[in-house]
XYZ file of C-alpha atoms in Angstrom:
401
model
C 166.875 91.672 146.177
C 168.912 94.706 145.743
C 170.326 96.202 142.852
C 173.750 95.765 142.120
C 175.107 98.887 140.158
C 178.600 98.311 138.944
C 179.873 102.040 139.288
C 178.472 102.800 142.352
C 179.703 102.461 146.067
C 183.467 102.868 147.142
C 185.193 101.869 143.971
C 188.875 101.510 143.228
C 190.268 102.202 139.969
C 191.974 99.261 137.825
C 194.187 101.720 136.169
C 197.708 99.817 136.001
C 196.273 96.628 137.902
C 196.939 93.018 136.594
C 194.320 90.686 136.099
C 194.342 87.161 135.007
C 191.356 85.758 133.130
C 190.650 82.330 131.826
C 187.903 81.665 129.181
C 189.127 84.994 127.309
C 188.707 84.220 123.584
C 185.105 84.482 123.342
C 181.917 85.477 124.849
C 181.858 87.154 128.382
C 185.578 86.544 128.747
C 186.302 88.080 125.653
C 184.200 91.114 126.570
C 186.024 91.472 129.882
C 189.338 91.353 128.662
C 188.528 93.991 126.018
C 186.477 96.270 128.710
C 189.603 95.818 131.291
C 192.082 96.750 128.820
C 190.260 99.616 126.687
C 188.269 101.270 129.309
C 189.855 100.531 132.661
C 193.331 100.755 131.725
C 194.291 97.345 133.332
C 197.056 94.959 132.180
C 195.582 91.678 131.449
C 196.826 88.079 130.978
C 194.273 85.435 129.638
C 193.901 82.088 128.836
C 191.773 79.943 126.483
C 191.835 76.746 124.505
C 190.813 79.000 121.244
C 194.460 79.839 120.545
C 193.450 81.635 117.203
C 190.750 84.220 118.702
C 192.719 84.514 121.743
C 196.110 85.456 119.946
C 194.045 87.802 117.452
C 192.228 89.541 120.628
C 195.351 90.144 122.370
C 197.107 91.635 119.386
C 194.236 93.933 118.422
C 194.185 95.237 122.340
C 198.204 95.735 122.481
C 198.730 97.452 119.348
C 199.862 101.139 119.302
C 196.639 102.430 117.712
C 194.306 100.050 120.092
C 192.099 102.339 122.359
C 193.464 100.525 125.321
C 196.247 103.441 125.496
C 193.658 105.887 126.513
C 193.128 106.783 130.105
C 190.036 105.149 131.996
C 187.059 107.193 133.199
C 188.292 106.961 136.860
C 191.858 108.413 136.328
C 192.685 112.091 136.449
C 196.266 111.329 134.693
C 197.146 109.405 131.581
C 198.492 106.090 131.584
C 202.279 105.747 130.887
C 202.216 101.891 129.902
C 205.810 100.539 129.444
C 206.978 100.387 125.990
C 208.561 97.070 126.815
C 205.167 95.512 127.715
C 202.166 94.680 125.945
C 198.732 95.752 127.586
C 197.397 92.368 126.972
C 199.168 88.683 126.920
C 197.668 85.277 125.652
C 198.518 82.040 126.375
C 196.975 78.880 125.076
C 195.329 77.256 128.218
C 193.096 74.261 129.120
C 191.977 75.088 132.618
C 191.522 71.470 133.390
C 195.365 71.051 133.231
C 197.289 72.359 136.297
C 200.042 72.784 134.297
C 198.547 75.077 131.617
C 196.968 77.290 134.845
C 200.195 77.509 136.520
C 202.111 78.573 133.009
C 199.417 81.315 132.777
C 199.960 82.848 136.369
C 203.407 82.410 136.142
C 203.347 84.547 132.716
C 201.491 87.075 134.787
C 203.886 87.293 137.761
C 207.139 86.759 135.874
C 206.097 89.793 133.491
C 204.269 92.154 135.821
C 205.628 91.242 139.445
C 202.439 91.397 140.799
C 198.719 90.016 140.527
C 195.864 92.004 141.678
C 192.535 90.333 140.509
C 191.657 86.750 138.810
C 188.408 85.902 137.220
C 187.641 82.246 136.138
C 185.248 82.644 133.278
C 186.094 79.450 131.275
C 182.998 77.339 130.677
C 181.076 74.509 128.691
C 177.817 73.109 128.355
C 178.605 70.198 126.582
C 176.563 67.406 128.332
C 177.587 63.971 127.057
C 175.429 61.435 126.896
C 174.369 60.637 130.315
C 170.427 60.301 130.648
C 169.202 59.833 127.355
C 165.725 58.172 126.881
C 167.491 55.814 124.239
C 169.905 54.340 126.810
C 169.775 50.718 127.589
C 171.540 47.983 129.636
C 174.095 47.659 126.908
C 175.126 51.410 127.077
C 176.037 51.328 130.972
C 178.388 48.468 130.630
C 181.282 50.769 130.090
C 182.403 54.309 131.525
C 181.015 57.710 130.157
C 183.137 58.296 127.127
C 186.080 61.108 126.176
C 184.307 64.291 126.716
C 181.154 63.222 128.331
C 182.654 64.752 131.597
C 183.801 68.270 129.653
C 181.070 70.416 131.648
C 181.971 68.861 134.818
C 185.735 69.175 134.524
C 185.829 72.740 132.822
C 183.349 74.518 134.668
C 183.868 72.854 138.294
C 187.230 71.287 138.208
C 188.912 73.740 136.522
C 187.498 76.524 138.877
C 188.873 74.602 141.526
C 192.713 74.356 140.215
C 192.220 78.147 139.014
C 191.331 79.107 142.606
C 193.729 77.163 144.345
C 196.585 78.826 142.263
C 195.131 82.201 142.627
C 194.815 82.084 146.490
C 198.763 81.896 146.455
C 199.752 84.264 143.319
C 197.597 87.013 144.431
C 199.554 87.009 147.653
C 202.681 87.315 146.204
C 204.358 90.804 146.042
C 202.569 92.438 148.863
C 202.106 92.241 152.274
C 199.516 93.482 154.779
C 200.004 96.946 154.402
C 200.279 96.716 150.366
C 204.393 97.112 150.356
C 205.775 95.812 147.240
C 208.540 93.202 147.981
C 211.768 92.764 145.829
C 213.900 89.509 145.825
C 216.707 91.234 144.286
C 217.924 94.507 144.769
C 217.857 97.381 142.117
C 216.147 96.521 138.751
C 215.930 92.869 138.456
C 216.063 89.743 140.624
C 214.167 86.440 141.030
C 211.461 85.302 143.042
C 210.213 81.705 143.860
C 206.807 80.576 142.167
C 205.906 77.226 143.289
C 209.455 75.155 143.125
C 210.827 77.308 140.361
C 212.633 80.508 140.368
C 211.211 82.832 137.896
C 212.974 86.321 137.016
C 211.195 89.228 137.895
C 211.147 92.140 135.472
C 212.433 95.754 135.992
C 210.117 98.321 137.425
C 207.201 98.883 135.310
C 204.212 101.342 136.033
C 201.903 98.466 137.412
C 204.700 97.421 140.011
C 206.800 100.471 140.781
C 205.021 102.923 143.036
C 204.998 103.912 146.694
C 202.777 101.584 148.051
C 202.788 98.514 145.968
C 198.902 98.361 144.828
C 199.916 99.632 141.250
C 198.041 102.634 140.935
C 201.011 104.903 142.305
C 198.894 106.883 144.611
C 200.396 105.673 147.718
C 197.175 104.752 149.351
C 198.427 101.738 150.720
C 195.427 99.652 148.953
C 196.200 95.967 148.937
C 192.899 94.916 147.735
C 192.997 91.423 145.898
C 189.845 89.644 144.652
C 188.781 86.694 142.709
C 185.519 86.442 140.794
C 183.724 83.244 139.646
C 181.674 82.716 136.705
C 178.646 80.822 137.829
C 175.222 80.965 136.492
C 171.397 81.132 137.127
C 171.648 77.385 136.704
C 173.340 77.356 140.185
C 170.323 78.728 141.536
C 167.256 77.491 139.811
C 166.486 74.532 137.543
C 168.294 74.122 134.147
C 166.260 71.560 131.867
C 168.358 69.634 129.726
C 171.789 70.455 131.442
C 172.323 68.338 134.236
C 176.026 68.220 134.503
C 176.323 72.009 133.421
C 173.837 72.691 136.565
C 175.612 70.326 138.941
C 179.014 72.127 138.030
C 177.492 75.295 138.646
C 176.064 74.489 142.283
C 179.660 73.328 142.947
C 180.776 76.961 141.748
C 178.398 78.503 144.333
C 179.244 76.201 146.820
C 182.873 77.061 146.587
C 181.896 80.845 146.722
C 179.808 80.022 150.076
C 182.741 78.048 152.106
C 185.700 80.333 150.473
C 184.721 83.816 150.910
C 184.179 83.681 154.824
C 187.655 82.421 154.882
C 189.478 83.939 152.295
C 189.108 87.699 153.006
C 190.383 87.428 157.029
C 192.753 84.936 156.330
C 194.338 85.320 152.735
C 193.462 88.809 151.890
C 191.377 88.089 149.126
C 187.721 88.692 148.189
C 185.744 86.196 146.384
C 182.597 87.024 144.565
C 180.172 85.442 141.806
C 178.342 86.141 138.718
C 175.070 84.721 138.068
C 173.971 85.433 134.636
C 170.627 84.193 132.796
C 170.216 84.254 129.311
C 173.385 85.863 127.299
C 174.218 85.608 123.880
C 176.949 83.744 123.456
C 177.965 80.452 121.630
C 176.485 78.371 124.557
C 172.736 80.027 123.894
C 172.544 79.954 120.077
C 170.095 76.798 120.237
C 167.490 78.727 122.103
C 168.473 82.316 121.043
C 165.338 82.685 118.433
C 162.636 81.042 120.632
C 163.736 83.225 123.511
C 163.995 86.315 121.926
C 160.525 85.663 120.124
C 159.081 85.453 123.644
C 160.216 88.672 124.451
C 162.573 87.587 127.398
C 165.412 89.772 128.538
C 168.877 89.052 127.363
C 172.469 90.159 128.600
C 175.111 90.821 125.948
C 178.546 89.518 127.048
C 179.566 93.132 127.817
C 176.365 93.731 130.090
C 178.090 90.607 132.253
C 181.455 92.030 132.069
C 180.611 95.043 133.645
C 179.404 93.527 136.315
C 182.755 91.301 136.769
C 184.441 94.950 136.783
C 182.022 96.154 139.333
C 183.020 93.473 141.795
C 186.540 93.893 141.336
C 186.473 97.592 141.789
C 184.197 97.089 144.837
C 187.361 96.902 147.351
C 185.984 99.321 150.138
C 187.283 102.683 151.493
C 190.876 103.252 150.507
C 192.943 102.961 153.747
C 190.266 102.784 155.759
C 189.312 98.885 156.066
C 192.468 97.137 156.385
C 191.908 93.327 157.375
C 188.642 93.462 158.767
C 186.667 93.557 155.627
C 184.726 96.848 156.276
C 183.008 97.983 153.266
C 184.372 95.513 150.982
C 182.391 93.405 148.830
C 183.129 89.759 149.464
C 180.722 86.629 149.105
C 178.346 88.113 146.609
C 176.479 86.478 143.807
C 175.190 88.871 141.524
C 172.341 87.749 139.100
C 172.390 89.228 135.775
C 169.101 89.752 133.660
C 168.523 92.338 130.867
C 171.619 94.002 131.583
C 170.767 94.589 135.314
C 172.379 92.941 138.412
C 170.793 91.764 141.388
C 172.506 90.655 144.659
C 170.999 87.361 145.219
C 173.522 85.617 147.509
C 173.081 87.615 150.377
C 168.996 87.264 150.342
C 169.354 83.630 149.645
C 171.915 82.850 152.743
C 170.728 85.390 154.763
C 167.488 85.833 157.265
C 164.791 86.347 154.720
C 166.224 83.153 152.374
C 167.515 81.107 155.451
C 164.339 82.164 157.971
C 161.848 81.322 154.841
C 162.398 77.710 154.733
C 164.024 76.886 158.353
C 161.650 78.943 160.387
C 162.487 81.711 163.133
C 163.581 79.172 165.825
C 165.465 77.149 162.786
C 167.372 79.892 161.435
C 168.480 81.050 164.855
C 169.700 77.830 166.031
C 171.595 77.615 162.326
C 173.458 80.695 163.040
C 174.483 79.465 166.433
C 175.598 76.309 164.489
C 177.470 78.525 162.057
C 179.249 80.482 165.009
C 180.442 77.145 166.197
C 181.898 76.174 162.939
C 183.762 79.849 162.656
C 185.818 79.654 159.747
C 186.251 75.666 159.692
C 189.798 75.403 161.586
C 188.411 72.371 163.424
C 187.355 70.359 160.563
C 189.765 66.978 160.501
C 190.354 64.167 158.434
C 189.579 60.872 160.194
C 192.166 60.280 162.509
C 193.763 63.434 161.807
C 193.800 66.558 164.025
C 194.529 69.045 161.427
C 191.728 71.152 159.516
C 191.974 71.551 155.880
C 192.941 74.985 156.550
C 195.522 74.145 158.954
C 198.714 76.571 157.999
C 200.960 73.891 159.009
C 199.509 71.548 156.863
C 201.551 70.701 153.981
C 200.573 69.761 150.330
C 200.065 66.020 149.945
C 198.807 65.731 153.386
C 194.949 65.197 152.461
C 194.753 61.494 152.424
C 192.837 60.328 155.005
C 194.604 57.855 157.788
C 192.577 54.906 158.201
C-alpha cells in the first residue's frame, strides 16, 4: 500500500466551493463541516437527523466572529463572503428519505447556484436482532422489527439515494469547460431542479466568476467529486456487526462499479474513505479496551482531513480535461492512527487480484474487464438497453418478462 497524504499532489483550493454533506451534526461529519468552513473557506450545506446539534454547529460556524471568515491556507487573497449568505447551512435530513435528500440538494443549489462536491457521511451501526443465540422458531415467525434494518437502510440505501441525486446536482451550473450557465438574464432567474423550478440567486462570490468553478481565477476547472464514507469493515471481518459490515461492503461495491463510469461520462470523481477505529459515538463500547491495548486510533478530524484531501485532488488545473489525467478517482483510503493508506488500488490492482487469481487468471480477468468496458452492454431480460443508457427514462428499470 502507498501512503495517501492529503496535502500533497495536484491540489485544488476549496475556497468558495460549495459542498453538500450528510451526517454532519456529530463525529466525522461534524469535523468535516468545521474543517471545510473554518480552514478551507468552503460553503457547506449539510443535513442530519440530529437537528439540535446540527443547527447549533451551523450557527456557530456562520456567526460573524467565527474563524470561518479567515482565509484558507491555500488562498493568497482574502475571501469575500456574501453578506446575504451564511457560510454554513443546516437542514434536518433523514438519508433514508428521497424527499429529504432532494430538499437538501435543492437548498444548496437554490442558495449558491452550483455544487462542487458531495460527501455521504451519514452512518449507523445499529444492528437490531438478527443472529442472537437466544432466537428460536417463535422469534422468526414475523419479519424483523422496525429499526432492525437501520444500519443497512442508512449506510447503503441512504448512500445510494444520495449518490443518485448528487450525480445530477453536481452537473448543474456548468458544462464540460466549466462555464457557468444562467437560466435568466441579469441578477436572477429560474433553473429546473427535477420537475420543479427554483429561484436562482443573484451573483455571489461562489458563483459569479470568469470560469464557473467558484474560485474566480479563470482556470477553467470544472472538477466535481463524490466522497463515500466506507469503513475498514468493508475490507476485513467486523465481529458483531453483520448488517454494518454488509452495508459497507455495498458502499465499497458502489465505488468500484461507479468510479470507472462516472468520471469519463459524468465528469465526477468518486472516492471512498475506510476508517479504522475512530473516536465517535459508534465506538464508545470498545474505546477503553482499545486504548488499553495500545492500538492506534483516529480522531474525527483525522478522517475529515483525508476526505478533504480527496476532494482537493482534482488533477492538474487546466491540463486534464475529460481524460482524467492526474485526477484521483476510484480510490479507497484506509485511515489508521491518523495516517491514510491507498488500499483500493492495491486490492483491485495486479498485486491484489493476481495474488489470488494467479498470473494467468489475472490476465484473463483483465481481458474480461476490457470486454465489459463501462457496462454499456448490460441489459435487463428482454431489453436491449443498459442501466447507463442515455436514452433510458426513469422508471424503465422493471424487467420485461
